[in-house]
Every structure is written in C-alpha cells, then in structure tokens.
Coordinates of N, CA and C in Angstrom, one line a residue:
X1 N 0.8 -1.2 0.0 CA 0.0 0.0 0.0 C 0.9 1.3 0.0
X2 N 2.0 1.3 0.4 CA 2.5 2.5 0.8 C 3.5 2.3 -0.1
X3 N 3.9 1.4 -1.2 CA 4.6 1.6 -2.6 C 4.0 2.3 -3.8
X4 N 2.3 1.8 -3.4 CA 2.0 2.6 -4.4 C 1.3 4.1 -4.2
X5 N 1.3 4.6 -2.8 CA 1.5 5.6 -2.5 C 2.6 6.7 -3.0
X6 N 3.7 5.7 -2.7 CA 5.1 6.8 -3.3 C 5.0 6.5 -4.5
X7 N 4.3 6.0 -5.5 CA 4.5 5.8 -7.2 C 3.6 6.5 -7.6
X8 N 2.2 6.6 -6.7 CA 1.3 7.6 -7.7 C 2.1 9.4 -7.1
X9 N 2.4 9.4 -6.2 CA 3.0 10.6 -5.2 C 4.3 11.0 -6.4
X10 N 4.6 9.9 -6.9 CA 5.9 10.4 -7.9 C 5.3 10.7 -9.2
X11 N 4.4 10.3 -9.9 CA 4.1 10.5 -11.1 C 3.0 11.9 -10.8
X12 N 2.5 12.3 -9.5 CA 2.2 13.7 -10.0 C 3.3 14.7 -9.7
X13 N 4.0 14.5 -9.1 CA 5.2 15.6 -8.9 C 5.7 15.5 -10.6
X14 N 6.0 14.7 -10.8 CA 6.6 14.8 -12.4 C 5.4 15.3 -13.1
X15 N 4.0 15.1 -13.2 CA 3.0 16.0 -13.9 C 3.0 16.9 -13.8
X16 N 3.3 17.8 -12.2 CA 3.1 19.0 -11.9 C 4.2 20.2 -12.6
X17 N 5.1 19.5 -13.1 CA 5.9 20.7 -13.9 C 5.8 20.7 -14.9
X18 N 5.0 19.9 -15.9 CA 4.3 19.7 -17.4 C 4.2 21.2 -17.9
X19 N 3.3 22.1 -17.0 CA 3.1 23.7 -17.6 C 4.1 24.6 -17.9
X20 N 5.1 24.2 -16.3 CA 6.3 25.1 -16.5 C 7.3 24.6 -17.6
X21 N 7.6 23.3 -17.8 CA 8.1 22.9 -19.2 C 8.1 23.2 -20.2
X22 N 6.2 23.3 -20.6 CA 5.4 23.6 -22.0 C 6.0 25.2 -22.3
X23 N 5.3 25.9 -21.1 CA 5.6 27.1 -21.2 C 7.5 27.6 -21.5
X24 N 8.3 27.0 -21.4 CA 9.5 27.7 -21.6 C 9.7 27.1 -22.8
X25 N 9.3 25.8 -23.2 CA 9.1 25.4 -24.8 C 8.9 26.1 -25.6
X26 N 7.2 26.8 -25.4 CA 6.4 27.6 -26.2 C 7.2 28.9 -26.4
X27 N 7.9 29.4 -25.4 CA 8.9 30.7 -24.9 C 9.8 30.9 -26.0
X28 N 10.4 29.3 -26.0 CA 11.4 29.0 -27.2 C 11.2 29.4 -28.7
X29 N 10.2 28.5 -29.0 CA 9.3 28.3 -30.2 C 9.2 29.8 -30.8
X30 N 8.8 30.7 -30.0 CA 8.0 32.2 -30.4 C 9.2 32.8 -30.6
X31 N 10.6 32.5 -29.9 CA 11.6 33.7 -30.3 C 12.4 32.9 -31.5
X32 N 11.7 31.9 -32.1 CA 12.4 31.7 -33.1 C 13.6 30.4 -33.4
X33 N 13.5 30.0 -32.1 CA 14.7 28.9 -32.2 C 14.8 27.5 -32.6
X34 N 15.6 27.0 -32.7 CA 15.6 25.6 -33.3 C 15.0 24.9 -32.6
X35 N 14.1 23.7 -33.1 CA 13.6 22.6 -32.5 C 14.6 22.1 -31.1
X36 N 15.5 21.6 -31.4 CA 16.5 20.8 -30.6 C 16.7 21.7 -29.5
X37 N 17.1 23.2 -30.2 CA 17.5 24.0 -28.9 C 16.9 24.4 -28.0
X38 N 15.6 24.6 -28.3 CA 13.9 24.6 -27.9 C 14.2 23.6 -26.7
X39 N 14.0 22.6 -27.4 CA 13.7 21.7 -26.2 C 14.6 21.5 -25.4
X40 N 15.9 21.3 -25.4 CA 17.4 21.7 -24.5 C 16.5 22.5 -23.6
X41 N 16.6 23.5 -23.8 CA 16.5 25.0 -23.2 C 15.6 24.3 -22.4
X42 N 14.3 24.3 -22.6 CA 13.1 24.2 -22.1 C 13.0 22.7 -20.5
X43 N 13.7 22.1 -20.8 CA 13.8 20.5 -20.2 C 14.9 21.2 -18.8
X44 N 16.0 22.3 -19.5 CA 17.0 22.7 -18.4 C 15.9 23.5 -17.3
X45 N 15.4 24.0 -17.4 CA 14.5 24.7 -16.8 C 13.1 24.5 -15.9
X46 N 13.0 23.3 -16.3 CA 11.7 22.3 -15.9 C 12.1 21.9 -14.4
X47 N 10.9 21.6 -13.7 CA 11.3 21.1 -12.1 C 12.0 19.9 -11.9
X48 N 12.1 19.5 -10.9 CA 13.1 18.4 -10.8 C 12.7 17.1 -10.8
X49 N 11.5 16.7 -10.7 CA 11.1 15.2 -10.9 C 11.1 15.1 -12.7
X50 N 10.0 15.7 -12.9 CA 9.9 16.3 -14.6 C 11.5 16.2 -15.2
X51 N 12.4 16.9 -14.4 CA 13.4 17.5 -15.6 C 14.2 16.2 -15.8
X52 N 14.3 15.4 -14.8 CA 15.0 14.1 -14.6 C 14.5 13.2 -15.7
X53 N 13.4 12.8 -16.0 CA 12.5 12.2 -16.8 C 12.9 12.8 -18.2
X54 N 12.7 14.2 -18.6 CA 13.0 14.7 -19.9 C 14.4 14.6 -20.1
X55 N 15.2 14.6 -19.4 CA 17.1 14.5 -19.5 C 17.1 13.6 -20.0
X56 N 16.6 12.0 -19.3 CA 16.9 10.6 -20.1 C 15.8 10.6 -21.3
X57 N 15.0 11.4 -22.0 CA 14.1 11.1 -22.6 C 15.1 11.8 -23.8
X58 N 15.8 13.5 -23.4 CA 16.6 14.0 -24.1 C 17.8 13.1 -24.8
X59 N 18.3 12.6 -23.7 CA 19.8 12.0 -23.6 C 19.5 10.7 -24.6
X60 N 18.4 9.9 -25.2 CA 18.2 9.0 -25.9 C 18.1 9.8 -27.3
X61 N 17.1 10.8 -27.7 CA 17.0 11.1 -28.8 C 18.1 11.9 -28.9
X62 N 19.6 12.7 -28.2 CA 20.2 13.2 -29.1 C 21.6 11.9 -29.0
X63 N 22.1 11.3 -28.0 CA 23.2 11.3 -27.7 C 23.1 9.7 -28.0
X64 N 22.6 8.9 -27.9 CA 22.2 7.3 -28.3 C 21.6 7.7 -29.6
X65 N 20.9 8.1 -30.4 CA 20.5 8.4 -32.0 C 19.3 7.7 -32.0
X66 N 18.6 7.5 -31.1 CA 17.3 6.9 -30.9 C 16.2 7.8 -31.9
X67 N 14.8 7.7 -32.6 CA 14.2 8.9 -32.8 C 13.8 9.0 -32.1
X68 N 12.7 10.5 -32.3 CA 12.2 11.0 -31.4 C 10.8 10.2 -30.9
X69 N 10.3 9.6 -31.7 CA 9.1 8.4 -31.8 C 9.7 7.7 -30.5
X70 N 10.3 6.9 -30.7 CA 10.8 5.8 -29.8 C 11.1 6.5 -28.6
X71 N 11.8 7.4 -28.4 CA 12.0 8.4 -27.5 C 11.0 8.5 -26.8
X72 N 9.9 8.7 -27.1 CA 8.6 9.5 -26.6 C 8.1 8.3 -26.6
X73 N 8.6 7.6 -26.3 CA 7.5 6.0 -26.4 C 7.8 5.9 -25.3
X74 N 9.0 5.6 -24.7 CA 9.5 5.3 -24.0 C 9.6 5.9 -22.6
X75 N 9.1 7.4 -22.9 CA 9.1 8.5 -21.8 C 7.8 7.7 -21.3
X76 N 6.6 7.5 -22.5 CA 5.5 7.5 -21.6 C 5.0 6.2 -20.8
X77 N 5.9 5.5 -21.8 CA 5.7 3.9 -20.8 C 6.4 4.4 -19.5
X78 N 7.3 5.0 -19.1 CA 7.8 5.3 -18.1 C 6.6 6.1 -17.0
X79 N 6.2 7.2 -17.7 CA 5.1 8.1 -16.8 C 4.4 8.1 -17.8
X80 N 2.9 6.6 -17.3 CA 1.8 7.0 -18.3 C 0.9 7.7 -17.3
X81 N 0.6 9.3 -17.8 CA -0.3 9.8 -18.0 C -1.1 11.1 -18.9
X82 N -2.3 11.0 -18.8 CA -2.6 11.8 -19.8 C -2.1 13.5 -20.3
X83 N -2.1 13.7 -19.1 CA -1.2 15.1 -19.6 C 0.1 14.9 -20.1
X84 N 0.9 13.7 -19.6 CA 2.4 13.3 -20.4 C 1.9 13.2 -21.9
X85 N 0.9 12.5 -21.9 CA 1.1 11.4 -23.1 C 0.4 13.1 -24.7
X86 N -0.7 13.7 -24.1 CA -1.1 15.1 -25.0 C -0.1 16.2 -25.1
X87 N 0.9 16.2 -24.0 CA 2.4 16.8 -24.3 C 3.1 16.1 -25.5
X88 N 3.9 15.6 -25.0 CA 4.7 14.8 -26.2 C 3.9 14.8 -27.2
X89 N 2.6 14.5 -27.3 CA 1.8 14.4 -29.0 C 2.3 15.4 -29.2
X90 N 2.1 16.6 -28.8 CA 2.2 18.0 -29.2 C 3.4 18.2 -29.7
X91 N 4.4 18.0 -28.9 CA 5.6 17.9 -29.5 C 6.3 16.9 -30.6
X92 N 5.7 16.2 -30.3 CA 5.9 14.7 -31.7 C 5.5 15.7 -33.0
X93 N 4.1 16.5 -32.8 CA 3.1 16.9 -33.8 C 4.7 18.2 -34.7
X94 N 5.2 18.8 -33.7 CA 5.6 20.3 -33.7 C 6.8 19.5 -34.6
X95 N 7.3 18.5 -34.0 CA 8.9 18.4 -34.7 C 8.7 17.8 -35.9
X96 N 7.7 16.8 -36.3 CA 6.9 16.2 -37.4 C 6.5 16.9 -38.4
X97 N 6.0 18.0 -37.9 CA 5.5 18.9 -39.4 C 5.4 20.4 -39.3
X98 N 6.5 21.0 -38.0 CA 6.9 22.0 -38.2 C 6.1 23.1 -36.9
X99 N 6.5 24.3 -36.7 CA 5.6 24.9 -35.9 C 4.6 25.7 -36.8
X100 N 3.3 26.0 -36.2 CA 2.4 26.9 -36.8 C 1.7 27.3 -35.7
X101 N 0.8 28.0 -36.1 CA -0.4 29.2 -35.3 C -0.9 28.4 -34.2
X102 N -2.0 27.4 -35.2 CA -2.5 26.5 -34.7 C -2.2 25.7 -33.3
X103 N -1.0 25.0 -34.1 CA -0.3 24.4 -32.8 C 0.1 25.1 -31.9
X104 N 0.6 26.2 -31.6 CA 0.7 27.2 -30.6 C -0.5 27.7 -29.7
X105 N -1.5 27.7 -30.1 CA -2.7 27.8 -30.0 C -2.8 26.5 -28.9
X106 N -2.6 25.6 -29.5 CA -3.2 24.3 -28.9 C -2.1 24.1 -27.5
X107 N -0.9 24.4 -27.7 CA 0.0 24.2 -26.4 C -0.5 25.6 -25.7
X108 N -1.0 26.4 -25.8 CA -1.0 27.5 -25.0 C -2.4 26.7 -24.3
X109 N -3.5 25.9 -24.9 CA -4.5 25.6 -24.1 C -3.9 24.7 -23.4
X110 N -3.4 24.0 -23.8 CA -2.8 22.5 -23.0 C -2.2 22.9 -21.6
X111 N -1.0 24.2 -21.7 CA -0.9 24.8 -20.6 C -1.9 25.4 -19.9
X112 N -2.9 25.8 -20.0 CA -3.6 26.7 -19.3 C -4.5 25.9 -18.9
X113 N -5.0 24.2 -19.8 CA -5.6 23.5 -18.9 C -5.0 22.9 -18.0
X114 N -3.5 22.7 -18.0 CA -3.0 22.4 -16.7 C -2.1 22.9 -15.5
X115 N -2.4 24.8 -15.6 CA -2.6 25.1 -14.7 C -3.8 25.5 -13.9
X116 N -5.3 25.2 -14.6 CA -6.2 25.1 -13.9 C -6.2 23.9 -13.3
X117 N -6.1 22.6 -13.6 CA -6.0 21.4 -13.1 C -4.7 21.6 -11.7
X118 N -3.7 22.3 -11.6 CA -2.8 22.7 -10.4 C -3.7 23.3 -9.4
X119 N -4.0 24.5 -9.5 CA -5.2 25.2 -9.3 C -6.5 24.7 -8.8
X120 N -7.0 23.9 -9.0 CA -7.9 23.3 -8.3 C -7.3 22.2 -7.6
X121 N -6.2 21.4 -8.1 CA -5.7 20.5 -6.9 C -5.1 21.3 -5.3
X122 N -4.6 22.8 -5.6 CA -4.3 23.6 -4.1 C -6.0 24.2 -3.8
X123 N -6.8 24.4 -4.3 CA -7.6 24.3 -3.6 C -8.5 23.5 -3.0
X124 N -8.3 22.3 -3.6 CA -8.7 21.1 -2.4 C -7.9 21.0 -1.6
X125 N -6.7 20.8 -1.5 CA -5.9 20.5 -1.0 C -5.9 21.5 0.3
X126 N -6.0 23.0 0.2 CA -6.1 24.0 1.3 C -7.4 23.5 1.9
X127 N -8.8 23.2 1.1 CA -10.2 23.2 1.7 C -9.8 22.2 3.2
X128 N -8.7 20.6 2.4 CA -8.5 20.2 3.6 C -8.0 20.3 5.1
X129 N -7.1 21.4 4.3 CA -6.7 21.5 5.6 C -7.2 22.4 6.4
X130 N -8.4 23.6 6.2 CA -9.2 24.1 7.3 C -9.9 23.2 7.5
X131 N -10.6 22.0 7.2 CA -11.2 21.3 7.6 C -10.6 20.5 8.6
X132 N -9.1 20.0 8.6 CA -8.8 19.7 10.0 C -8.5 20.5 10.9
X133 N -7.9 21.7 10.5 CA -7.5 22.2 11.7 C -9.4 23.2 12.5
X134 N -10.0 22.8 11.7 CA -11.2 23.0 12.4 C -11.7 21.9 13.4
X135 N -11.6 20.8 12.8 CA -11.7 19.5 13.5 C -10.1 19.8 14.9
X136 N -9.3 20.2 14.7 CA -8.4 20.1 15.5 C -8.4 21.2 16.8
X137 N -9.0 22.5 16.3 CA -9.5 23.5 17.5 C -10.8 22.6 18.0
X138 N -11.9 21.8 17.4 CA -13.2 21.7 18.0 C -12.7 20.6 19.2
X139 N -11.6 19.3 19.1 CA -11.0 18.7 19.3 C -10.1 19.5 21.0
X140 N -9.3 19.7 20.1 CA -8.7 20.7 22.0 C -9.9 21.3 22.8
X141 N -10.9 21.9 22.0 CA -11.3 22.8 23.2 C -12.3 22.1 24.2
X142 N -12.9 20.9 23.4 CA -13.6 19.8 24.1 C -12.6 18.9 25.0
X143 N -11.8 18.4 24.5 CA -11.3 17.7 25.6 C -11.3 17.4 27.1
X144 N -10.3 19.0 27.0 CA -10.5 19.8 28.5 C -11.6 20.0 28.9
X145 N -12.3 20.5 28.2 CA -13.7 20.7 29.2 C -14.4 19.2 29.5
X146 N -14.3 18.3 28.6 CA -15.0 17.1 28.8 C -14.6 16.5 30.2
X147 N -12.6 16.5 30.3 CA -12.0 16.4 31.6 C -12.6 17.2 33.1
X148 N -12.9 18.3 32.7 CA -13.1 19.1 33.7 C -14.3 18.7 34.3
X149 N -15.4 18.5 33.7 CA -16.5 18.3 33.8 C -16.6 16.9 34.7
X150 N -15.7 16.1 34.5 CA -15.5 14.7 34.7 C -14.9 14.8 36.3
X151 N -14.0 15.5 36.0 CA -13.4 15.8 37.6 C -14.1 16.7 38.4
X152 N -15.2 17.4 37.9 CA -15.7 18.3 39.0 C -17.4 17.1 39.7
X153 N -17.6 16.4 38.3 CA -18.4 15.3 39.1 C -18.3 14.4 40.1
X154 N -16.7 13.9 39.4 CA -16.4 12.5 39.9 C -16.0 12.8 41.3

C-alpha cells in the first residue's frame, strides 16, 4: 500500500511541472529557435522530478541516436499519464510537421488546462486543511472541558 502511495506521489510531482516545461518550450518556439535547442532549453528549466525524466528522454534522442518516436514511447511507458502522453503528441506533432499558429494555440490551451488542473488541486488540498484544523480547534477545546467536567463530578 504505501509503494503505491510513493509511485502515484511520484508520477504527480513529475506532472506538476508539465506547464512550466510547456511554457519555456512555447517561450522558445516564439523567439524563433531551433527545434533541438527549444527543447534543450526548455527541459534545463523544468522542475526536478519532470526535468530528470526529460534529461533521459533527451539524452536517448540526441546522444544514443534513438528517434524521437521511440524516444517518446519510452518517456511515456515510463510516466503514463494523460497530460504526459497530450504533451509529447504535441511535440511529436511540432517536430513532425513544423511549428504553426494552430499548434501554438493548442500548447497555450494544453498549458492553461493544466494550470487550472494545479489550481484546483491547491484548492482542495487548502479546503482540507481548514477542515482539520477545524476539526483540531473543536477537538482541543472539548477535551479539557469534557475532563473538567469529569473531575468536577467525579
């Protein structure tokens, strides 16, 4: 139980930097730069579960001469999930037949649906915790009085 606690706990920390990745990509893309150096760039910059994952995904398609297909196969058998797996399309799409409007378009949504999906994950995640520490004031202030109450009978 608590293996696959730290394995789903790892594959969203590696999700969670998907936007900030996309976004220095996209950053790339717009001032004009090469595919390769694009994504260099963009991977150096990414958080650290994420960047780890894109280094060896990097380190296959430039430096082993793997394609990028197989490359990207491989990332996602590693971290399957859906936001991995509509990344990489995007980019499979971008290095396959070039950058356009469109496609820019479509990674600017892809980012922004997944910083609303961040975004709603911190605000469940805050709802919960007023909810205990409400449970944790209602908790202390009862106690003592339940004691007191006990000792002033007993």
């Amino acid at each position: 139980m608590k293996l696959t606690y730290f394995i789903a706990r790892e594959k969203r920390r590696t999700a969670a930097g998907l936007d900030v990745f996309l976004s220095f990509f996209l950053i790339e893309l717009e001032t004009h730069t090469s595919f390769n150096r694009a994504l260099a760039s963009a991977i150096q910059r990414s958080p650290h579960p994420l960047k780890q994952a894109l280094e060896e995904f990097y380190t296959r398609y430039t430096q082993k001469g793997m394609p990028l297909t197989e490359s990207i196969f491989i990332l996602l058998k590693e971290n399957p999930s859906v936001e991995m797996q509509r990344s990489m399309g995007l980019i499979e799409h971008i290095y396959m037949h070039g950058d356009s409007l469109p496609v820019r378009h479509a990674l600017k949504r892809l980012i922004e649906e997944l910083r609303n999906r961040t975004r709603l994950e911190w605000k469940t995640y805050s709802q919960k915790l007023v909810l205990f520490s409400v449970v944790f004031i209602g908790i202390s202030t009862l106690v003592p009085a339940l004691f007191l109450a006990f000792v002033t009978i007993g």
